[in-house]
Amino acid sequence: MNAYDSDRMADLLVPIGYEVSQAPDGADMIILNTCHIREKAAEKVYSELGRLAPLKADVIAGHKAPLIAVAGCVAQAEGQQILERAPYVDLVFGPQTYHRLPEMVESVLRTGKRIVDTDFPADDKFDFLPEERSSGDVSRFLTIQEGCDRFCTFCVVPYTRGAEQSRSAQSIAADAKAMVSDGAREITLLGQNVNAWHGDAPSGGEWRLGRLIRHLAEIAGLDRIRYTTSHPSDMDDELISAHGDVPQLMPFLHLPVQSGSDKILAAMNRRHNAKDYRRTIDKLRHHCPEIALSSDFIVGFPGEEDSDFAKTLGLVTEIGFAQSYSFKYSARAGTPAADQGRQVDEDVKNERLAGLQQLLRAQQDSFLQTQLGMTVDVLFEGAGKRRGQVVGRSPFMHPVHVEAPDRLVGSVRSVRIQKCFANSLRGEVQTISAPVSTEHLGPSAEGICA
Ligand code: 5AD
Ligand code: SF4
């Protein structure tokens, strides 16, 4: 989401004369786009700002001092305090106001007055964002939903990103079509709680995500659709069944469960229990037997006992995840869990995290091993690390490197997997001699749900 927002900020600044620079030195403006989800986020921002301060002081002859801006959720949470702790910062703005960036920049340059804009404006930011610049990228992100109304007790998102807001199906489809015309073959639909999306349908009424995906799948040339991140309780039947009957919907789903203990899930206000999660996974596997799953886990949530943690390990063992992210609980100021329940000792958290990560790593390795010798569809996205290589992604998100010409970029090809690495695969294209078309190739029948 932050990568997408950063690109959109660049889209806003190009018309007023800025261009993207790869390094802070010599830049006219530096924007730190920040994330506040886990601990030390604010401290990291202040230390990064400390590193940038000299750029403001030692202005090289002939250059104006750069504007320094802090954007994103740390900006939203810290607001005015950033100007107090880092007086050389010119602009502080949150995720919901960055569409005002050109006016803010213009005002700071004209008046020299610093700005803090952490409103949650009533108007829809997306109505004010310009068309995206052409990137020619094969795989693109598209934000369809922002904010969250679920209020999990550990999470800052509802406070920093604000209330759940869904864009209309029509504006999403228009963006998706523009991306495909610009060369995109894969679109990942983004939202903090993406499967809570419920937007205006093109001809009145409201759609939910499953229906939107079916609609987007009609765009000629769009070979792959993904969405992230989802809440288990928002996996409705229409979305689950889309995994069985929309071939463009990739058989890989990130569905965070956080814990396997019902006691902890209730304390987290997740509003589902372990059995509900299992049931959802069973349904998904019924519709799409090959679906690979990924999850987020938090260990050491307040009140988590050994027996709760054992339930998390049990759920992981039972379900089997192809990929996962796991974190130690970190108390976020202003969230209910920060001062509720018994906080778990740091060494216990470390021990649990190590145990969980060992199990998750073993599952990830064995999933990668299952790919050996398989023929999978790969969407090629660009040049590989080595000369003569191109790299793409398998349906299950693994990077796949092959020796092949650049002209394959933008097409889906069958690749036989020959080697596994820690997080990636190497293989050989099966259909190299076939003419390469940039037109819609469509996923082949094998390797995709049917
Ligand atoms: N402590 C630890 N992990 C957290 N996450 C969110 N908030 C916290 C927190 N306070 C994790 C959750 C979420 C992921 C994006 O970050 O697992 O799914
Ligand atoms: Fe945070 Fe996700 Fe819970 Fe929303 S559903 S409060 S974004 S963890």
CSV table of C-alpha atoms and ligand atoms in Angstrom, one decimal:
chain,number,residue,atom,x,y,z
A,1,MET,CA,0.0,0.0,0.0
A,2,ASN,CA,2.8,2.4,0.8
A,3,ALA,CA,4.6,1.6,-2.4
A,4,TYR,CA,1.4,2.4,-4.3
A,5,ASP,CA,0.9,5.6,-2.3
A,6,SER,CA,4.4,6.7,-3.0
A,7,ASP,CA,3.8,6.2,-6.8
A,8,ARG,CA,0.6,8.2,-6.5
A,9,MET,CA,2.5,11.1,-4.8
A,10,ALA,CA,4.9,11.1,-7.7
A,11,ASP,CA,1.9,11.2,-10.1
A,12,LEU,CA,0.8,14.3,-8.2
A,13,LEU,CA,4.1,16.0,-8.3
A,14,VAL,CA,5.2,15.5,-11.9
A,15,PRO,CA,2.7,18.0,-13.3
A,16,ILE,CA,4.1,20.7,-11.0
A,17,GLY,CA,7.6,20.1,-12.3
A,18,TYR,CA,9.1,17.4,-10.1
A,19,GLU,CA,10.6,14.1,-11.3
A,20,VAL,CA,11.5,11.0,-9.3
A,21,SER,CA,15.1,10.9,-8.1
A,22,GLN,CA,16.9,7.8,-7.0
A,23,ALA,CA,18.9,9.5,-4.1
A,24,PRO,CA,18.3,12.2,-1.6
A,25,ASP,CA,21.5,14.2,-2.5
A,26,GLY,CA,20.6,17.0,-4.8
A,27,ALA,CA,16.9,16.4,-4.6
A,28,ASP,CA,14.5,19.4,-4.4
A,29,MET,CA,12.2,17.5,-2.1
A,30,ILE,CA,12.5,14.4,0.1
A,31,ILE,CA,9.4,12.5,1.2
A,32,LEU,CA,9.6,9.8,3.8
A,33,ASN,CA,6.5,7.7,3.4
A,34,THR,CA,6.2,5.8,6.7
A,35,CYS,CA,4.5,2.7,8.2
A,36,HIS,CA,3.4,2.6,11.8
A,37,ILE,CA,2.2,-1.0,12.1
A,38,ARG,CA,4.8,-2.4,14.4
A,39,GLU,CA,7.2,-1.1,17.0
A,40,LYS,CA,9.9,1.5,16.7
A,41,ALA,CA,8.3,2.9,13.6
A,42,ALA,CA,8.4,6.5,14.9
A,43,GLU,CA,12.0,6.1,16.2
A,44,LYS,CA,13.2,4.9,12.8
A,45,VAL,CA,11.6,7.9,11.2
A,46,TYR,CA,13.3,10.3,13.6
A,47,SER,CA,16.7,8.7,13.1
A,48,GLU,CA,16.2,8.8,9.3
A,49,LEU,CA,15.3,12.5,9.6
A,50,GLY,CA,18.4,13.1,11.7
A,51,ARG,CA,20.4,11.7,8.8
A,52,LEU,CA,18.7,14.0,6.3
A,53,ALA,CA,19.1,17.1,8.5
A,54,PRO,CA,22.6,18.0,7.2
A,55,LEU,CA,21.2,18.2,3.6
A,56,LYS,CA,19.1,21.0,4.8
A,57,ALA,CA,22.0,22.7,6.5
A,58,ASP,CA,24.9,22.3,4.1
A,59,VAL,CA,23.2,23.5,1.0
A,60,ILE,CA,25.5,23.0,-1.9
A,61,ALA,CA,26.2,26.3,-3.8
A,62,GLY,CA,23.6,27.0,-6.4
A,63,HIS,CA,21.0,24.6,-4.8
A,64,LYS,CA,18.1,25.5,-2.7
A,65,ALA,CA,17.6,23.5,0.5
A,66,PRO,CA,15.4,20.5,-0.2
A,67,LEU,CA,11.8,20.4,1.2
A,68,ILE,CA,11.5,17.6,3.7
A,69,ALA,CA,8.2,15.9,4.1
A,70,VAL,CA,7.0,13.1,6.3
A,71,ALA,CA,4.0,11.2,4.9
A,72,GLY,CA,2.0,8.0,5.9
A,73,CYS,CA,0.9,6.5,9.1
A,74,VAL,CA,3.7,7.8,11.4
A,75,ALA,CA,2.9,11.3,10.2
A,76,GLN,CA,-0.7,10.7,10.9
A,77,ALA,CA,0.0,9.4,14.4
A,78,GLU,CA,2.8,11.9,15.4
A,79,GLY,CA,1.5,15.0,13.6
A,80,GLN,CA,2.8,18.2,15.1
A,81,GLN,CA,5.3,16.4,17.3
A,82,ILE,CA,7.4,15.7,14.2
A,83,LEU,CA,7.8,19.5,13.6
A,84,GLU,CA,8.8,19.9,17.3
A,85,ARG,CA,11.4,17.1,17.3
A,86,ALA,CA,12.7,17.8,13.8
A,87,PRO,CA,12.3,21.5,13.2
A,88,TYR,CA,13.8,21.3,9.7
A,89,VAL,CA,10.7,19.3,8.4
A,90,ASP,CA,8.5,21.3,6.2
A,91,LEU,CA,5.5,19.1,5.6
A,92,VAL,CA,3.7,16.4,7.6
A,93,PHE,CA,0.6,14.7,6.0
A,94,GLY,CA,-1.3,11.5,6.5
A,95,PRO,CA,-2.4,8.8,4.1
A,96,GLN,CA,-5.8,10.5,3.5
A,97,THR,CA,-4.6,13.9,2.5
A,98,TYR,CA,-1.7,13.3,0.1
A,99,HIS,CA,-3.9,14.3,-2.8
A,100,ARG,CA,-3.5,17.9,-1.6
A,101,LEU,CA,0.3,17.6,-2.0
A,102,PRO,CA,0.6,20.1,-4.9
A,103,GLU,CA,-1.2,22.8,-2.9
A,104,MET,CA,0.8,22.1,0.2
A,105,VAL,CA,4.1,22.2,-1.6
A,106,GLU,CA,3.1,25.4,-3.4
A,107,SER,CA,2.0,27.0,-0.1
A,108,VAL,CA,5.3,26.1,1.8
A,109,LEU,CA,7.4,27.4,-1.1
A,110,ARG,CA,5.4,30.7,-1.2
A,111,THR,CA,5.0,31.4,2.5
A,112,GLY,CA,7.8,29.4,4.1
A,113,LYS,CA,5.2,28.2,6.7
A,114,ARG,CA,5.3,24.6,7.7
A,115,ILE,CA,2.2,22.5,7.3
A,116,VAL,CA,0.7,19.6,9.3
A,117,ASP,CA,-2.3,18.0,7.5
A,118,THR,CA,-3.6,14.9,9.3
A,119,ASP,CA,-7.3,15.4,8.5
A,120,PHE,CA,-9.6,12.6,7.5
A,121,PRO,CA,-11.4,14.7,4.8
A,122,ALA,CA,-15.0,13.8,3.9
A,123,ASP,CA,-14.2,13.9,0.2
A,124,ASP,CA,-12.9,10.9,-1.6
A,125,LYS,CA,-9.1,11.2,-2.2
A,126,PHE,CA,-9.4,9.1,-5.3
A,127,ASP,CA,-11.6,11.7,-7.0
A,128,PHE,CA,-8.7,14.1,-6.8
A,129,LEU,CA,-5.8,11.8,-7.8
A,130,PRO,CA,-4.6,12.3,-11.4
A,131,GLU,CA,-4.4,9.4,-13.9
A,132,GLU,CA,-1.4,7.2,-13.1
A,133,ARG,CA,1.7,7.8,-15.1
A,134,SER,CA,2.7,5.2,-17.6
A,135,SER,CA,5.1,2.7,-16.0
A,136,GLY,CA,4.8,-0.2,-18.5
A,137,ASP,CA,5.1,-2.6,-15.5
A,138,VAL,CA,3.7,-6.0,-16.1
A,139,SER,CA,2.4,-6.4,-12.6
A,140,ARG,CA,0.7,-3.4,-10.9
A,141,PHE,CA,-1.1,-2.6,-7.6
A,142,LEU,CA,-4.5,-1.0,-7.6
A,143,THR,CA,-6.0,0.3,-4.4
A,144,ILE,CA,-9.7,-0.5,-4.2
A,145,GLN,CA,-10.3,0.0,-0.5
A,146,GLU,CA,-8.7,1.9,2.4
A,147,GLY,CA,-9.0,2.0,6.1
A,148,CYS,CA,-10.6,-0.5,8.4
A,149,ASP,CA,-13.6,-0.7,10.7
A,150,ARG,CA,-12.6,-4.0,12.4
A,151,PHE,CA,-10.6,-2.6,15.3
A,152,CYS,CA,-8.5,-5.6,16.1
A,153,THR,CA,-7.2,-4.7,19.6
A,154,PHE,CA,-3.5,-4.8,18.6
A,155,CYS,CA,-3.8,-2.7,15.4
A,156,VAL,CA,-3.2,1.0,14.6
A,157,VAL,CA,-4.7,0.9,11.1
A,158,PRO,CA,-8.2,2.0,12.0
A,159,TYR,CA,-6.7,5.0,13.8
A,160,THR,CA,-4.0,5.9,11.2
A,161,ARG,CA,-5.8,5.0,7.9
A,162,GLY,CA,-9.3,5.8,9.2
A,163,ALA,CA,-12.7,4.3,8.5
A,164,GLU,CA,-13.2,1.8,5.8
A,165,GLN,CA,-13.8,3.4,2.4
A,166,SER,CA,-14.5,1.5,-0.8
A,167,ARG,CA,-14.0,2.9,-4.3
A,168,SER,CA,-16.7,2.4,-6.9
A,169,ALA,CA,-16.5,-0.6,-9.3
A,170,GLN,CA,-16.6,1.8,-12.2
A,171,SER,CA,-13.6,3.8,-11.2
A,172,ILE,CA,-11.6,0.6,-10.3
A,173,ALA,CA,-12.5,-0.9,-13.7
A,174,ALA,CA,-11.4,2.3,-15.5
A,175,ASP,CA,-8.0,2.2,-13.7
A,176,ALA,CA,-7.6,-1.5,-14.4
A,177,LYS,CA,-8.3,-1.0,-18.1
A,178,ALA,CA,-5.8,1.9,-18.2
A,179,MET,CA,-3.2,-0.3,-16.6
A,180,VAL,CA,-3.8,-3.1,-19.0
A,181,SER,CA,-3.5,-0.7,-22.0
A,182,ASP,CA,-0.2,0.4,-20.4
A,183,GLY,CA,1.1,-3.2,-20.5
A,184,ALA,CA,-0.1,-4.6,-17.2
A,185,ARG,CA,-0.9,-8.3,-17.3
A,186,GLU,CA,-1.4,-8.8,-13.6
A,187,ILE,CA,-3.2,-6.5,-11.1
A,188,THR,CA,-3.1,-6.9,-7.3
A,189,LEU,CA,-6.1,-5.3,-5.7
A,190,LEU,CA,-5.1,-3.6,-2.5
A,191,GLY,CA,-6.8,-2.6,0.7
A,192,GLN,CA,-6.0,-2.8,4.4
A,193,ASN,CA,-9.0,-5.1,4.6
A,194,VAL,CA,-9.5,-5.7,0.9
A,195,ASN,CA,-12.2,-8.3,1.1
A,196,ALA,CA,-14.4,-5.9,3.1
A,197,TRP,CA,-14.7,-4.0,-0.2
A,198,HIS,CA,-18.3,-3.2,-1.0
A,199,GLY,CA,-18.5,-0.6,-3.7
A,200,ASP,CA,-21.1,1.0,-6.0
A,201,ALA,CA,-21.9,-1.3,-8.9
A,202,PRO,CA,-21.8,0.2,-12.4
A,203,SER,CA,-25.6,-0.1,-12.9
A,204,GLY,CA,-26.8,0.7,-9.3
A,205,GLY,CA,-26.7,-1.4,-6.2
A,206,GLU,CA,-23.6,-2.6,-4.5
A,207,TRP,CA,-21.1,-5.3,-5.3
A,208,ARG,CA,-18.8,-7.2,-3.0
A,209,LEU,CA,-15.3,-8.4,-3.9
A,210,GLY,CA,-16.2,-11.7,-5.6
A,211,ARG,CA,-18.4,-9.9,-8.1
A,212,LEU,CA,-15.8,-7.2,-8.7
A,213,ILE,CA,-13.2,-9.8,-9.5
A,214,ARG,CA,-15.6,-11.5,-12.0
A,215,HIS,CA,-16.1,-8.1,-13.6
A,216,LEU,CA,-12.4,-7.3,-13.9
A,217,ALA,CA,-11.7,-10.8,-15.3
A,218,GLU,CA,-13.6,-9.7,-18.4
A,219,ILE,CA,-10.9,-7.2,-19.3
A,220,ALA,CA,-9.1,-8.6,-22.3
A,221,GLY,CA,-5.4,-8.9,-21.7
A,222,LEU,CA,-5.6,-9.1,-17.9
A,223,ASP,CA,-4.1,-12.5,-17.2
A,224,ARG,CA,-3.8,-12.5,-13.5
A,225,ILE,CA,-5.7,-11.0,-10.6
A,226,ARG,CA,-4.7,-11.1,-6.9
A,227,TYR,CA,-5.9,-9.3,-3.8
A,228,THR,CA,-4.4,-8.5,-0.5
A,229,THR,CA,-4.9,-8.3,2.6
A,230,SER,CA,-8.0,-10.1,3.6
A,231,HIS,CA,-9.8,-10.7,6.9
A,232,PRO,CA,-11.1,-14.3,7.5
A,233,SER,CA,-14.5,-13.1,8.5
A,234,ASP,CA,-15.0,-11.3,5.2
A,235,MET,CA,-14.4,-14.3,3.0
A,236,ASP,CA,-17.9,-14.7,1.7
A,237,ASP,CA,-19.2,-17.5,-0.5
A,238,GLU,CA,-19.1,-15.4,-3.7
A,239,LEU,CA,-15.4,-14.6,-3.2
A,240,ILE,CA,-14.5,-18.2,-2.2
A,241,SER,CA,-16.3,-19.6,-5.3
A,242,ALA,CA,-14.5,-17.1,-7.5
A,243,HIS,CA,-11.3,-19.1,-6.6
A,244,GLY,CA,-12.9,-22.0,-8.4
A,245,ASP,CA,-14.4,-20.4,-11.4
A,246,VAL,CA,-12.3,-17.3,-12.4
A,247,PRO,CA,-9.2,-18.7,-14.1
A,248,GLN,CA,-7.4,-15.3,-13.8
A,249,LEU,CA,-7.7,-15.3,-10.0
A,250,MET,CA,-4.4,-16.8,-8.9
A,251,PRO,CA,-4.5,-19.8,-6.5
A,252,PHE,CA,-2.6,-18.0,-3.7
A,253,LEU,CA,-4.2,-16.3,-0.8
A,254,HIS,CA,-2.8,-14.3,2.1
A,255,LEU,CA,-5.3,-14.8,4.9
A,256,PRO,CA,-3.9,-13.7,8.2
A,257,VAL,CA,-5.1,-15.8,11.2
A,258,GLN,CA,-2.8,-14.2,13.9
A,259,SER,CA,-3.3,-17.0,16.4
A,260,GLY,CA,-4.7,-20.5,16.8
A,261,SER,CA,-6.2,-20.0,20.2
A,262,ASP,CA,-9.8,-19.0,20.5
A,263,LYS,CA,-9.1,-17.2,23.8
A,264,ILE,CA,-6.5,-15.0,22.1
A,265,LEU,CA,-8.6,-14.5,19.0
A,266,ALA,CA,-11.4,-13.2,21.1
A,267,ALA,CA,-9.0,-10.9,23.1
A,268,MET,CA,-7.8,-9.7,19.7
A,269,ASN,CA,-11.4,-8.9,18.7
A,270,ARG,CA,-10.9,-10.9,15.5
A,271,ARG,CA,-14.5,-12.0,15.5
A,272,HIS,CA,-13.7,-15.5,14.2
A,273,ASN,CA,-12.4,-18.6,16.0
A,274,ALA,CA,-9.9,-21.2,14.9
A,275,LYS,CA,-12.8,-23.5,13.7
A,276,ASP,CA,-14.2,-20.7,11.5
A,277,TYR,CA,-10.8,-20.3,9.9
A,278,ARG,CA,-10.4,-24.0,9.3
A,279,ARG,CA,-13.9,-24.1,7.7
A,280,THR,CA,-13.0,-21.2,5.4
A,281,ILE,CA,-9.8,-22.9,4.3
A,282,ASP,CA,-11.8,-26.2,3.7
A,283,LYS,CA,-14.2,-24.3,1.5
A,284,LEU,CA,-11.4,-22.6,-0.4
A,285,ARG,CA,-9.7,-25.9,-1.0
A,286,HIS,CA,-13.0,-27.5,-2.1
A,287,HIS,CA,-13.3,-24.8,-4.8
A,288,CYS,CA,-9.6,-24.6,-5.7
A,289,PRO,CA,-7.8,-27.7,-4.5
A,290,GLU,CA,-4.3,-26.4,-5.3
A,291,ILE,CA,-4.7,-23.1,-3.5
A,292,ALA,CA,-1.6,-22.1,-1.6
A,293,LEU,CA,-2.0,-20.2,1.6
A,294,SER,CA,-0.1,-17.5,3.4
A,295,SER,CA,-0.7,-15.9,6.8
A,296,ASP,CA,0.4,-13.5,9.5
A,297,PHE,CA,0.9,-14.5,13.1
A,298,ILE,CA,1.4,-12.6,16.3
A,299,VAL,CA,3.2,-14.3,19.2
A,300,GLY,CA,3.2,-13.0,22.7
A,301,PHE,CA,-0.2,-11.2,22.6
A,302,PRO,CA,-1.1,-10.1,26.2
A,303,GLY,CA,-2.3,-13.1,28.1
A,304,GLU,CA,-1.0,-15.7,25.7
A,305,GLU,CA,0.0,-18.8,27.6
A,306,ASP,CA,2.0,-21.8,26.5
A,307,SER,CA,-1.2,-23.7,25.8
A,308,ASP,CA,-2.5,-20.9,23.5
A,309,PHE,CA,0.8,-20.8,21.7
A,310,ALA,CA,0.6,-24.6,21.3
A,311,LYS,CA,-2.8,-24.1,19.6
A,312,THR,CA,-1.2,-21.8,17.1
A,313,LEU,CA,1.5,-24.4,16.3
A,314,GLY,CA,-1.3,-27.0,16.0
A,315,LEU,CA,-3.3,-24.9,13.5
A,316,VAL,CA,-0.2,-24.3,11.4
A,317,THR,CA,0.6,-28.0,11.3
A,318,GLU,CA,-2.9,-28.8,10.4
A,319,ILE,CA,-3.4,-26.2,7.6
A,320,GLY,CA,0.1,-26.0,6.1
A,321,PHE,CA,1.2,-22.6,4.8
A,322,ALA,CA,3.2,-21.9,1.7
A,323,GLN,CA,4.4,-18.6,3.1
A,324,SER,CA,4.0,-16.7,6.3
A,325,TYR,CA,4.9,-13.6,8.2
A,326,SER,CA,5.3,-13.8,12.0
A,327,PHE,CA,5.8,-11.1,14.5
A,328,LYS,CA,6.3,-10.5,18.2
A,329,TYR,CA,3.4,-8.6,19.6
A,330,SER,CA,4.3,-4.9,20.0
A,331,ALA,CA,2.2,-2.6,22.1
A,332,ARG,CA,1.0,0.3,19.9
A,333,ALA,CA,0.0,3.4,21.9
A,334,GLY,CA,-3.7,4.1,21.8
A,335,THR,CA,-4.8,0.5,20.9
A,336,PRO,CA,-6.8,-1.4,23.5
A,337,ALA,CA,-4.3,-4.3,23.9
A,338,ALA,CA,-1.5,-2.0,24.8
A,339,ASP,CA,-2.7,-1.6,28.4
A,340,GLN,CA,-4.9,-4.7,28.8
A,341,GLY,CA,-4.1,-8.1,30.0
A,342,ARG,CA,-0.8,-9.5,31.1
A,343,GLN,CA,2.1,-8.5,28.8
A,344,VAL,CA,4.3,-11.4,27.9
A,345,ASP,CA,8.0,-11.4,28.7
A,346,GLU,CA,10.3,-10.5,25.9
A,347,ASP,CA,12.3,-13.7,26.2
A,348,VAL,CA,9.1,-15.8,26.1
A,349,LYS,CA,8.1,-13.9,23.0
A,350,ASN,CA,11.5,-14.6,21.4
A,351,GLU,CA,11.4,-18.3,22.2
A,352,ARG,CA,7.9,-18.6,20.8
A,353,LEU,CA,8.7,-16.6,17.7
A,354,ALA,CA,11.8,-18.8,17.0
A,355,GLY,CA,9.7,-22.0,17.4
A,356,LEU,CA,6.9,-20.8,15.1
A,357,GLN,CA,9.3,-19.5,12.5
A,358,GLN,CA,11.1,-22.9,12.4
A,359,LEU,CA,7.8,-24.6,11.7
A,360,LEU,CA,6.8,-22.0,9.1
A,361,ARG,CA,10.1,-22.1,7.4
A,362,ALA,CA,9.9,-25.9,7.2
A,363,GLN,CA,6.5,-25.7,5.6
A,364,GLN,CA,7.7,-23.0,3.1
A,365,ASP,CA,10.7,-25.2,2.2
A,366,SER,CA,8.5,-28.2,1.6
A,367,PHE,CA,6.1,-26.3,-0.5
A,368,LEU,CA,8.9,-25.0,-2.6
A,369,GLN,CA,10.2,-28.6,-3.0
A,370,THR,CA,6.8,-29.7,-4.3
A,371,GLN,CA,7.4,-27.3,-7.3
A,372,LEU,CA,10.5,-29.3,-8.4
A,373,GLY,CA,9.7,-31.1,-11.7
A,374,MET,CA,6.4,-29.3,-12.0
A,375,THR,CA,5.3,-27.3,-15.1
A,376,VAL,CA,3.9,-24.0,-13.9
A,377,ASP,CA,2.7,-20.9,-15.6
A,378,VAL,CA,5.0,-18.0,-15.2
A,379,LEU,CA,4.2,-14.4,-16.0
A,380,PHE,CA,7.5,-12.8,-16.9
A,381,GLU,CA,8.0,-9.3,-15.4
A,382,GLY,CA,11.6,-8.2,-16.3
A,383,ALA,CA,15.3,-8.9,-16.7
A,384,GLY,CA,16.7,-11.4,-14.2
A,385,LYS,CA,19.8,-10.8,-12.0
A,386,ARG,CA,22.1,-12.4,-14.5
A,387,ARG,CA,22.6,-11.5,-18.2
A,388,GLY,CA,20.3,-13.5,-20.5
A,389,GLN,CA,17.9,-14.3,-17.6
A,390,VAL,CA,14.3,-13.1,-17.3
A,391,VAL,CA,12.3,-13.4,-14.1
A,392,GLY,CA,8.6,-13.8,-13.5
A,393,ARG,CA,6.3,-15.2,-10.9
A,394,SER,CA,4.6,-18.5,-10.6
A,395,PRO,CA,0.9,-18.6,-9.7
A,396,PHE,CA,2.0,-19.1,-6.1
A,397,MET,CA,4.1,-15.9,-6.1
A,398,HIS,CA,7.5,-17.6,-6.3
A,399,PRO,CA,10.0,-15.7,-8.3
A,400,VAL,CA,11.1,-18.0,-11.2
A,401,HIS,CA,14.3,-17.3,-13.1
A,402,VAL,CA,14.9,-18.7,-16.6
A,403,GLU,CA,17.4,-18.3,-19.4
A,404,ALA,CA,15.3,-16.7,-22.1
A,405,PRO,CA,15.1,-13.6,-24.3
A,406,ASP,CA,13.7,-10.3,-23.0
A,407,ARG,CA,10.8,-10.5,-25.5
A,408,LEU,CA,9.1,-13.0,-23.1
A,409,VAL,CA,8.5,-10.1,-20.6
A,410,GLY,CA,4.8,-9.5,-20.4
A,411,SER,CA,3.8,-13.0,-21.4
A,412,VAL,CA,2.7,-16.1,-19.5
A,413,ARG,CA,4.7,-19.2,-20.4
A,414,SER,CA,4.8,-22.8,-19.1
A,415,VAL,CA,8.1,-23.3,-17.2
A,416,ARG,CA,9.4,-26.6,-16.0
A,417,ILE,CA,10.9,-26.1,-12.5
A,418,GLN,CA,14.4,-27.5,-12.2
A,419,LYS,CA,15.9,-26.0,-9.1
A,420,CYS,CA,14.7,-24.6,-5.7
A,421,PHE,CA,16.4,-21.9,-3.7
A,422,ALA,CA,15.5,-20.5,-0.3
A,423,ASN,CA,12.8,-18.2,-1.7
A,424,SER,CA,12.9,-18.6,-5.5
A,425,LEU,CA,12.9,-21.2,-8.3
A,426,ARG,CA,14.8,-21.7,-11.5
A,427,GLY,CA,13.4,-23.4,-14.6
A,428,GLU,CA,13.2,-23.9,-18.3
A,429,VAL,CA,10.6,-22.4,-20.6
A,430,GLN,CA,8.6,-25.2,-22.3
A,431,THR,CA,7.3,-23.2,-25.2
A,432,ILE,CA,10.2,-21.0,-26.2
A,433,SER,CA,9.7,-21.5,-30.0
A,434,ALA,CA,6.1,-20.5,-30.0
A,435,PRO,CA,5.5,-17.0,-31.4
A,436,VAL,CA,5.3,-14.4,-28.6
A,437,SER,CA,2.2,-12.3,-28.6
A,438,THR,CA,1.6,-9.4,-26.4
A,439,GLU,CA,-2.1,-10.1,-26.8
A,440,HIS,CA,-4.1,-11.9,-24.2
A,441,LEU,CA,-2.5,-15.4,-23.8
A,442,GLY,CA,-4.6,-16.4,-20.8
A,443,PRO,CA,-3.5,-18.8,-18.2
A,444,SER,CA,-3.1,-22.3,-19.5
A,445,ALA,CA,-5.6,-24.9,-18.2
A,446,GLU,CA,-3.0,-26.6,-16.1
A,447,GLY,CA,-1.8,-25.2,-12.8
A,448,ILE,CA,-4.8,-22.9,-12.4
A,449,CYS,CA,-8.1,-23.7,-10.6
A,450,ALA,CA,-10.8,-24.9,-12.8
B,1,5AD,N1,2.2,-6.2,17.0
B,1,5AD,C1,2.7,-7.2,16.3
B,1,5AD,N2,2.2,-7.4,15.0
B,1,5AD,C2,1.3,-6.6,14.5
B,1,5AD,N3,0.7,-6.6,13.4
B,1,5AD,C3,-0.2,-5.6,13.3
B,1,5AD,N4,-0.2,-4.9,14.5
B,1,5AD,C4,0.8,-5.6,15.3
B,1,5AD,C5,1.2,-5.4,16.6
B,1,5AD,N5,0.8,-4.4,17.4
B,1,5AD,C6,0.9,-7.6,12.3
B,1,5AD,C7,-0.4,-8.5,12.1
B,1,5AD,C8,-0.9,-7.9,10.8
B,1,5AD,C9,0.4,-7.6,10.1
B,1,5AD,C10,0.3,-6.6,8.9
B,1,5AD,O1,1.2,-6.9,11.1
B,1,5AD,O2,0.0,-9.8,12.0
B,1,5AD,O3,-1.6,-8.9,10.1
B,2,SF4,FE1,-5.8,-4.0,11.5
B,2,SF4,FE2,-6.4,-5.9,9.7
B,2,SF4,FE3,-7.6,-5.9,12.1
B,2,SF4,FE4,-8.2,-4.0,10.3
B,2,SF4,S1,-8.6,-6.2,10.1
B,2,SF4,S2,-7.8,-3.7,12.5
B,2,SF4,S3,-6.2,-3.7,9.4
B,2,SF4,S4,-5.4,-6.3,11.7
